mmCIF file of C-alpha atoms in Angstrom:
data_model
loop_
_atom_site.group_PDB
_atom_site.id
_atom_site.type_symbol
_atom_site.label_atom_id
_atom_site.label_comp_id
_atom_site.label_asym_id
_atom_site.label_seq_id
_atom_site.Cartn_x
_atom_site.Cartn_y
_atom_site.Cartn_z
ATOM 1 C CA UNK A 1 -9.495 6.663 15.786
ATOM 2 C CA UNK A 2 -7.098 7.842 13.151
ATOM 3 C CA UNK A 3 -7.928 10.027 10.315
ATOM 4 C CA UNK A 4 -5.365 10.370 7.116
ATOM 5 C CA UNK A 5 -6.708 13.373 4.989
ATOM 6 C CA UNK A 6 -5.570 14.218 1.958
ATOM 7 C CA UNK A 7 -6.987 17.305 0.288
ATOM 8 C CA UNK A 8 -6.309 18.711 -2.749
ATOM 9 C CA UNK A 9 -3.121 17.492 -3.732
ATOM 10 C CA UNK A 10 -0.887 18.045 -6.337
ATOM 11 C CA UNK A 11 1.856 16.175 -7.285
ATOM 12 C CA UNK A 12 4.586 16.811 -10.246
ATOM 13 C CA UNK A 13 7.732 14.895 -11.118
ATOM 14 C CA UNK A 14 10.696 15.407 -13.345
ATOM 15 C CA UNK A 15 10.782 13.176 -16.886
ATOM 16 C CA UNK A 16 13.170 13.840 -19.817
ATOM 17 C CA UNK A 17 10.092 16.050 -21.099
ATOM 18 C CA UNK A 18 10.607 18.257 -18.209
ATOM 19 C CA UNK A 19 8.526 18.672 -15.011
ATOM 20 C CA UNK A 20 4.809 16.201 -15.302
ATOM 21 C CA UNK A 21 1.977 17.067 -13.445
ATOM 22 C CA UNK A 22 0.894 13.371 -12.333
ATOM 23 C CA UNK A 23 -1.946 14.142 -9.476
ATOM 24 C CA UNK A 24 -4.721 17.274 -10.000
ATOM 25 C CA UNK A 25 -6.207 17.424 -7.530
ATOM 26 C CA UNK A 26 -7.094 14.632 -5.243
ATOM 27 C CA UNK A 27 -8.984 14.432 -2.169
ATOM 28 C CA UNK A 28 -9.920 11.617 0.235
ATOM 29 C CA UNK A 29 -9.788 10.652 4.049
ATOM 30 C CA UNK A 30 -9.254 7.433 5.041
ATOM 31 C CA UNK A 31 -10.128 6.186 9.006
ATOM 32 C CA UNK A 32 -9.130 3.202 11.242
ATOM 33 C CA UNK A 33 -11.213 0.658 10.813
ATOM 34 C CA UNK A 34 -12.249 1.637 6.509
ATOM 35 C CA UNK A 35 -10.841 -0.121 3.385
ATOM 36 C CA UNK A 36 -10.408 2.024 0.632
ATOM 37 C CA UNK A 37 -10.183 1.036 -2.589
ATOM 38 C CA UNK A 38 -7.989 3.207 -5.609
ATOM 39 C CA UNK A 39 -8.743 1.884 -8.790
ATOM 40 C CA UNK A 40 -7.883 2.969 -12.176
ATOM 41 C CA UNK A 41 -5.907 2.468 -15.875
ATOM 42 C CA UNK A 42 -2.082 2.910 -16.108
ATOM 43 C CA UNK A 43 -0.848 5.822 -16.063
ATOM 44 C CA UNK A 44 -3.665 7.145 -13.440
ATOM 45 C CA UNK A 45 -1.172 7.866 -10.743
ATOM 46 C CA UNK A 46 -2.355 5.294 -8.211
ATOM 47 C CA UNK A 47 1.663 4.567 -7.576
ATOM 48 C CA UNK A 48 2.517 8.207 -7.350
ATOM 49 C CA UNK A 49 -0.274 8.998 -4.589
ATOM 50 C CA UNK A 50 1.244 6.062 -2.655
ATOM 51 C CA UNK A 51 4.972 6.379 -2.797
ATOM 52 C CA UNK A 52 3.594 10.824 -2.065
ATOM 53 C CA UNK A 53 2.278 9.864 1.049
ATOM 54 C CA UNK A 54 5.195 7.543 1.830
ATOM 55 C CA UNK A 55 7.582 10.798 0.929
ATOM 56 C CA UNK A 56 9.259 9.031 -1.577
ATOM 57 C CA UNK A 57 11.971 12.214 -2.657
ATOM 58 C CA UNK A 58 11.102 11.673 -6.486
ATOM 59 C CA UNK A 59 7.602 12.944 -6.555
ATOM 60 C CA UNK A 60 7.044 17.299 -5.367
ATOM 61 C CA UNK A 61 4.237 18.233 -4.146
ATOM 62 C CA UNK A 62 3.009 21.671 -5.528
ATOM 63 C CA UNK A 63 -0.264 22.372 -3.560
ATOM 64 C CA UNK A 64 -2.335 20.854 -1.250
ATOM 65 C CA UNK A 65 -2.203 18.769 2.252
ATOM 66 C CA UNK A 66 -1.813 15.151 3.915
ATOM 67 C CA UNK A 67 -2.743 14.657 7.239
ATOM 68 C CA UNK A 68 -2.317 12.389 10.010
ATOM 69 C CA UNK A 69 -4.703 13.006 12.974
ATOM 70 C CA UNK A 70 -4.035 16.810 12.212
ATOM 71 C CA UNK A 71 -0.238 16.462 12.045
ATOM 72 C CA UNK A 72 1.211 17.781 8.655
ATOM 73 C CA UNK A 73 2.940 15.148 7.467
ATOM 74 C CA UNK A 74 4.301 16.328 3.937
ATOM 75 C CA UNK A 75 7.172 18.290 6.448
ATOM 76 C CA UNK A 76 7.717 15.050 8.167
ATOM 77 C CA UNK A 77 10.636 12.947 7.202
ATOM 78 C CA UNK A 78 10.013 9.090 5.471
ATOM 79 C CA UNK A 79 11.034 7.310 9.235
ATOM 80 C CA UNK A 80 9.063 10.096 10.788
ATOM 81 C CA UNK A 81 5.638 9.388 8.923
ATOM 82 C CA UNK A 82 6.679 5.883 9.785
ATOM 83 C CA UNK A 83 6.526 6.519 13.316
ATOM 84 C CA UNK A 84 3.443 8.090 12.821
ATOM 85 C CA UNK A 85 1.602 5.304 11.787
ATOM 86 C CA UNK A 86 2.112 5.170 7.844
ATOM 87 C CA UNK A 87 3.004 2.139 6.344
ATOM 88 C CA UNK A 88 3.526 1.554 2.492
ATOM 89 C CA UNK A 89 3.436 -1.922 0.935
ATOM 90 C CA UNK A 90 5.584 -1.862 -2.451
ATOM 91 C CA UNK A 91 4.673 -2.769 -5.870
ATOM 92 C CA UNK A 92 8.385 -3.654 -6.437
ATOM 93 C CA UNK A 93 10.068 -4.316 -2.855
ATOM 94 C CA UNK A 94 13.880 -4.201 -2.931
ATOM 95 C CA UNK A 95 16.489 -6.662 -2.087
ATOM 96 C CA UNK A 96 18.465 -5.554 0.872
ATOM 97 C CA UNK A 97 21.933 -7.518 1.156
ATOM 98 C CA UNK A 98 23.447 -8.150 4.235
ATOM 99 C CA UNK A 99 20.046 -7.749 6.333
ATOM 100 C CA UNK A 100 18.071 -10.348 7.516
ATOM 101 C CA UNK A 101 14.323 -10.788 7.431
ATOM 102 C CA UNK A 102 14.720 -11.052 11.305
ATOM 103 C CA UNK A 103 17.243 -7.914 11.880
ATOM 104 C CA UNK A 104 15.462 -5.938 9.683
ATOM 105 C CA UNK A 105 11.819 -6.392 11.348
ATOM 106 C CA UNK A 106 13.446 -6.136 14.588
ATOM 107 C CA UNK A 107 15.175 -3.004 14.126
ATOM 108 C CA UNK A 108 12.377 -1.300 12.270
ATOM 109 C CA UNK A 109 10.089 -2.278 15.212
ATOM 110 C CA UNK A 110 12.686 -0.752 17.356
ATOM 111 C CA UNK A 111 13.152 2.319 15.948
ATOM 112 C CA UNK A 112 8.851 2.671 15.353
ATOM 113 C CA UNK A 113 8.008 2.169 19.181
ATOM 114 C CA UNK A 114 11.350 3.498 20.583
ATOM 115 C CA UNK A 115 12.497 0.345 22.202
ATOM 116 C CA UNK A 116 13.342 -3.216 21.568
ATOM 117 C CA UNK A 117 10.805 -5.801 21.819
ATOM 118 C CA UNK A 118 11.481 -8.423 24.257
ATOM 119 C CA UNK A 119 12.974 -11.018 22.268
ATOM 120 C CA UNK A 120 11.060 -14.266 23.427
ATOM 121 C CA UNK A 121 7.765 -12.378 22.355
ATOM 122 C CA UNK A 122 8.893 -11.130 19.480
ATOM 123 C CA UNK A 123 10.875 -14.091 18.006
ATOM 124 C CA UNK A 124 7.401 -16.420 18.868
ATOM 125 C CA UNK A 125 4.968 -13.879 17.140
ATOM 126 C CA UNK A 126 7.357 -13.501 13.993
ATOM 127 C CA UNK A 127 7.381 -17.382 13.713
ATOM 128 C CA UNK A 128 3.484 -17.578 14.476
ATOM 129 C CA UNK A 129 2.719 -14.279 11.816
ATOM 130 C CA UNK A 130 5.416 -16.787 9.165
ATOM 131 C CA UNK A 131 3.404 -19.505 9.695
ATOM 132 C CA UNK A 132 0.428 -18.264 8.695
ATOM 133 C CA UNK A 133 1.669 -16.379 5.644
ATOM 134 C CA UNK A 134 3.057 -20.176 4.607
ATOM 135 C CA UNK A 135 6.255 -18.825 5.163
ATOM 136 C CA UNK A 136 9.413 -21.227 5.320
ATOM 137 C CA UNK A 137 10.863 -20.601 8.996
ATOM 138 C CA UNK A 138 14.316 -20.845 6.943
ATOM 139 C CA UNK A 139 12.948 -16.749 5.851
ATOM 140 C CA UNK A 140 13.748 -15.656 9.189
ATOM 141 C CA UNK A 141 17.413 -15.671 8.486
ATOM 142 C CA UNK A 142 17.566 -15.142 4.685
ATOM 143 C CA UNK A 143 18.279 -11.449 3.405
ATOM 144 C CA UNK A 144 15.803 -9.192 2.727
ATOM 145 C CA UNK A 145 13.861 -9.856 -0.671
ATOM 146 C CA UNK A 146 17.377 -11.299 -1.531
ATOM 147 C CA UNK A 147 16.365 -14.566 -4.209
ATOM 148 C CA UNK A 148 12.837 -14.549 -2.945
ATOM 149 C CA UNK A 149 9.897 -14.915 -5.776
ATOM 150 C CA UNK A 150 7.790 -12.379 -6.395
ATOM 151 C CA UNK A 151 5.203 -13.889 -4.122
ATOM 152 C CA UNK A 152 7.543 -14.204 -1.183
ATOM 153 C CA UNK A 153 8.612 -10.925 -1.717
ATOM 154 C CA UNK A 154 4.776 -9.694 -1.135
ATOM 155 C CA UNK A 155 4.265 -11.999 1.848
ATOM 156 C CA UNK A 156 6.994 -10.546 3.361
ATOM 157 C CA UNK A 157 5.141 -7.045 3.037
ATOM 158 C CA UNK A 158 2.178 -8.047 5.032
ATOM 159 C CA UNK A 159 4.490 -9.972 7.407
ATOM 160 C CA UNK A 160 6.385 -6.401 8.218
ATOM 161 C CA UNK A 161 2.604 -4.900 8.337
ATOM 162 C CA UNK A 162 1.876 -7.446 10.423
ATOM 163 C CA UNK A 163 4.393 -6.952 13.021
ATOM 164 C CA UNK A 164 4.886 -3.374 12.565
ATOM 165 C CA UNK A 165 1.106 -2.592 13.369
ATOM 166 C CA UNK A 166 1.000 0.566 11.866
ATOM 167 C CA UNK A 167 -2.308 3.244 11.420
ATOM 168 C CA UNK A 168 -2.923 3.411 7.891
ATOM 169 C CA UNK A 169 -1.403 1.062 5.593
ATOM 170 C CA UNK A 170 -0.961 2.325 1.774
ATOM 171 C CA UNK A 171 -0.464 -1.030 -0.216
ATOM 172 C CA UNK A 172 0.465 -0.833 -3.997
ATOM 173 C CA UNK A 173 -0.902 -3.185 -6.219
ATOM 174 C CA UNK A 174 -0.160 -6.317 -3.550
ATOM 175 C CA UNK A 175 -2.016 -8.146 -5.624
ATOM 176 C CA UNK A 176 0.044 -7.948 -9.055
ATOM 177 C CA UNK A 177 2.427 -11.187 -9.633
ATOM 178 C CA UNK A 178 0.108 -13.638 -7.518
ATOM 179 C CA UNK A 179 -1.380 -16.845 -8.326
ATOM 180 C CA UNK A 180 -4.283 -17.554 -6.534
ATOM 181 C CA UNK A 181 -3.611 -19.188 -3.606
ATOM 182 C CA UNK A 182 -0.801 -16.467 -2.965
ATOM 183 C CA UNK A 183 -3.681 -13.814 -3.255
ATOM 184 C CA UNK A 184 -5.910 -15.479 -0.845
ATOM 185 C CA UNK A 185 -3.230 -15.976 1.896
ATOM 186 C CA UNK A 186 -1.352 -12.360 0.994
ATOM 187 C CA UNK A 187 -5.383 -11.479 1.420
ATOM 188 C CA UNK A 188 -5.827 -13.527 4.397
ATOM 189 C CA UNK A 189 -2.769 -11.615 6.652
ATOM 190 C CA UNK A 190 -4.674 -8.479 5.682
ATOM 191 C CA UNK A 191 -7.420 -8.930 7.075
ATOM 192 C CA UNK A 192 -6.047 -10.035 10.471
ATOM 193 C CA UNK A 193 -3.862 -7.153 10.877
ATOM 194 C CA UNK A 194 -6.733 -5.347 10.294
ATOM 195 C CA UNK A 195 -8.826 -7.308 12.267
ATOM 196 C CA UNK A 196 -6.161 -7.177 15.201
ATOM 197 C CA UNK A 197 -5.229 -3.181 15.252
ATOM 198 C CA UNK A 198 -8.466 -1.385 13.183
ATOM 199 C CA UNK A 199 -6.414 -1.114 10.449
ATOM 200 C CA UNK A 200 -6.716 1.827 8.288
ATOM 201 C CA UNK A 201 -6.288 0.143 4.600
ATOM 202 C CA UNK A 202 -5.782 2.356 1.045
ATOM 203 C CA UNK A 203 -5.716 -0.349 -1.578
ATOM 204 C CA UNK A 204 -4.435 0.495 -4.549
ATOM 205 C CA UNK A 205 -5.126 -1.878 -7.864
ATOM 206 C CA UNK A 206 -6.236 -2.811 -11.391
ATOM 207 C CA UNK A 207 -8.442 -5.550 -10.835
ATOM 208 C CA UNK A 208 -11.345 -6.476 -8.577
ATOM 209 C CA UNK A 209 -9.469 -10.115 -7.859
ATOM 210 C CA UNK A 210 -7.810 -9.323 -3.970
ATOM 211 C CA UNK A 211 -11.910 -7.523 -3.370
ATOM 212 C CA UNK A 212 -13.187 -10.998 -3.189
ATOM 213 C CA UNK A 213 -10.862 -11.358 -0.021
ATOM 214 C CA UNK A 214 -10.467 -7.849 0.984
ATOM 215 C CA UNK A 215 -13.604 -5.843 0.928
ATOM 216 C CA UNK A 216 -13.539 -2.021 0.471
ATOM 217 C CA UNK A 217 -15.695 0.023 2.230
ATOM 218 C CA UNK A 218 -15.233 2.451 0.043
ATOM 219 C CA UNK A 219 -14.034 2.385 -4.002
ATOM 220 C CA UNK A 220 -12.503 6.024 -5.707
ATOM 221 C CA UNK A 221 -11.475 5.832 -9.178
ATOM 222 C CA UNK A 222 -8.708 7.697 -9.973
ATOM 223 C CA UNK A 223 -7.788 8.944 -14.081
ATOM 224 C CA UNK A 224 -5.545 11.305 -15.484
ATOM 225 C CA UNK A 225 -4.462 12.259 -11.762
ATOM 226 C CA UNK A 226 -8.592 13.452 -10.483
ATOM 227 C CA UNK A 227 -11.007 11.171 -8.694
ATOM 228 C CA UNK A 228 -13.383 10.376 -11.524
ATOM 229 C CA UNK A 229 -16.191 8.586 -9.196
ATOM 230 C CA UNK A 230 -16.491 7.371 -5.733
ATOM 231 C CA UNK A 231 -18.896 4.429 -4.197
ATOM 232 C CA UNK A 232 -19.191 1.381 -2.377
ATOM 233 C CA UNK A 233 -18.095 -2.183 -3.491
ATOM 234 C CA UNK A 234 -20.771 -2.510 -6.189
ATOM 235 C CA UNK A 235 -18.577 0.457 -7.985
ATOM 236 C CA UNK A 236 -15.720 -1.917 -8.212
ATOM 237 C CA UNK A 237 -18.247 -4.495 -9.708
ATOM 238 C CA UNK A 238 -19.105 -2.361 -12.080
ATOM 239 C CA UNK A 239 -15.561 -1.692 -12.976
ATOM 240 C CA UNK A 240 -15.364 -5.307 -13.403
ATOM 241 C CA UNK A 241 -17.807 -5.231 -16.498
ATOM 242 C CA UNK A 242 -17.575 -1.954 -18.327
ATOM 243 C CA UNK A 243 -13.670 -1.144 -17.336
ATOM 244 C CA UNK A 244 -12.118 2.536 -17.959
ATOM 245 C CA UNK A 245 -13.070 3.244 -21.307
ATOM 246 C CA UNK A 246 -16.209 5.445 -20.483
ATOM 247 C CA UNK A 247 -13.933 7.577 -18.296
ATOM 248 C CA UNK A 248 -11.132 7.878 -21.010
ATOM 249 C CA UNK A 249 -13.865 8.759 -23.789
ATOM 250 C CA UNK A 250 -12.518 12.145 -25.429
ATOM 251 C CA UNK A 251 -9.742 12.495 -23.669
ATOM 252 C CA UNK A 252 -5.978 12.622 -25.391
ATOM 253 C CA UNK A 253 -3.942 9.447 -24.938
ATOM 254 C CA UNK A 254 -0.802 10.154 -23.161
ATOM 255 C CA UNK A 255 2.299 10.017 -24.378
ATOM 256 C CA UNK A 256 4.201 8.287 -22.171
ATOM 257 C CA UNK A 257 2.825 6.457 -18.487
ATOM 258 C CA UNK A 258 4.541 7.654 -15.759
ATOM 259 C CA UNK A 259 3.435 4.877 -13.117
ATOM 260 C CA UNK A 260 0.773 2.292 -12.862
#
C-alpha cells in the first residue's frame, strides 16, 4: 500500500498584488485503493493543491509536508515525483507539436519504469485502453492535444493514466467541458485503472455529476485555502442541495480568484 500525506501545507504565489497566500493549512492522506473527493467554490484552491503536489514551479510552498510512502517529495523534481508514482490529470492539458499521442506515451512510460516496453505489448494495450475510451485509432498518430476537443483532450488524460499506472492520481476538475456520455466513459477508464492497479484517486471538482460514476470514499471541502468539513459520499450529497454559501457566511469576498 501507498500512503500520500500531506500535512499542514502552505502554499503562496506571486499576483500583481504581490505574494497570495492560496492554501492555510491543509491536511489529508490519501491510500491505494481510496477515492477522495476535493470539493469547493472558485477561488478555494482545489487547482493550486493539485498542480503543488505535481511541483508545478509557480506555486511556493512556505510550511508544511507531502509525502509519498515517507519520501519527501516537495525536494523531488516534477519527473522525479513522476517516477514515484504521482500522476496529475489537467484541467487545461496542453498541445504538444511535433509529438505524437504514441511517442509521447511511449517515452513517458520509458522514462517512469526505466526501460522500453516491448513494443507488440505495448502497441496492443494502447489500441485496447483507445478503444475503450471511444478513441479514434487515427489518435495514435495525431500530436499531442494538437486540434483535439476538449473531450478528447480529457480522454487522452485517463488514457496516459491508464497506461502509465501510476500510485496516486491527482485529477483536476476531469469532469469540466463534458457532455454526458463523455463523463460516463472519461468515468468509466477511471474506474478500471483503479480497478486494475488499487489506484490511489484525489478528485478534485465543483459538482457531484462524475460521483455518480466515481464514488469517493471520502469527501473534504476545501474554502478560502482550509478544509472546512470532511465525510463520506452523503457529504457530497449534501453539497448537492445547500452548496457553499453556509461556509462563505461572514466571510469577505475576495478580490480577485486565483484558481478554480
Amino acid at each position: 500500500m501507498s500512503v500520500l500525506e500531506i500535512r499542514d501545507l502552505h502554499v503562496t504565489v506571486e499576483t500583481d498584488a504581490g505574494v497570495t497566500p492560496i492554501l492555510n493549512g491543509v491536511t489529508l492522506t490519501i491510500r491505494t485503493g481510496e477515492t477522495h473527493a476535493i470539493m469547493g467554490p472558485n477561488g478555494s484552491g482545489k487547482s493550486t493543491l493539485a498542480y503543488t503536489i505535481a511541483g508545478h514551479p509557480k506555486y511556493t510552498v512556505t510550511s508544511g509536508t507531502i509525502t509519498l510512502d515517507g519520501e519527501d517529495v516537495l525536494s523531488m523534481t516534477v519527473d522525479e515525483r513522476a517516477r514515484a508514482g504521482l500522476f496529475l490529470a489537467m484541467q487545461y492539458p496542453v498541445e504538444i507539436p511535433g509529438v505524437t499521442v504514441t511517442n509521447f506515451l511511449r517515452t513517458a512510460k520509458t522514462a517512469i519504469d526505466g526501460e522500453a516496453p516491448a513494443v507488440r505489448t505495448w502497441m496492443k494495450d494502447v489500441k485496447q485502453a483507445m478503444k475503450n475510451l471511444r478513441m479514434d485509432a487515427k489518435f495514435a498518430q495525431r500530436n499531442v492535444n494538437e486540434g483535439f476537443s476538449g473531450g478528447e483532450k480529457k480522454r487522452h488524460e485517463i488514457l496516459q493514466l491508464e497506461m502509465l499506472k501510476p500510485k496516486i492520481a491527482i485529477l483536476d476538475e476531469t469532469d469540466s467541458g463534458l457532455d454526458v456520455d463523455a463523463l460516463k466513459i472519461v468515468s468509466e477508464g477511471v474506474n478500471r485503472a483503479k480497478d486494475a492497479t488499487n489506484l490511489g484517486v484525489l478528485l478534485i471538482t465543483h459538482y457531484t455529476r462524475i460521483l455518480r460514476y466515481i464514488h469517493p470514499d471520502f469527501v473534504h471541502v476545501l474554502v478560502k485555502g482550509r478544509v472546512a468539513e470532511e465525510g463520506g459520499p452523503e457529504l457530497a450529497d449534501r453539497l448537492e442541495e445547500e452548496g457553499y454559501d453556509r461556509y462563505l457566511e461572514g466571510e469577505p469576498e475576495p478580490e480577485a480568484s486565483i484558481d478554480a
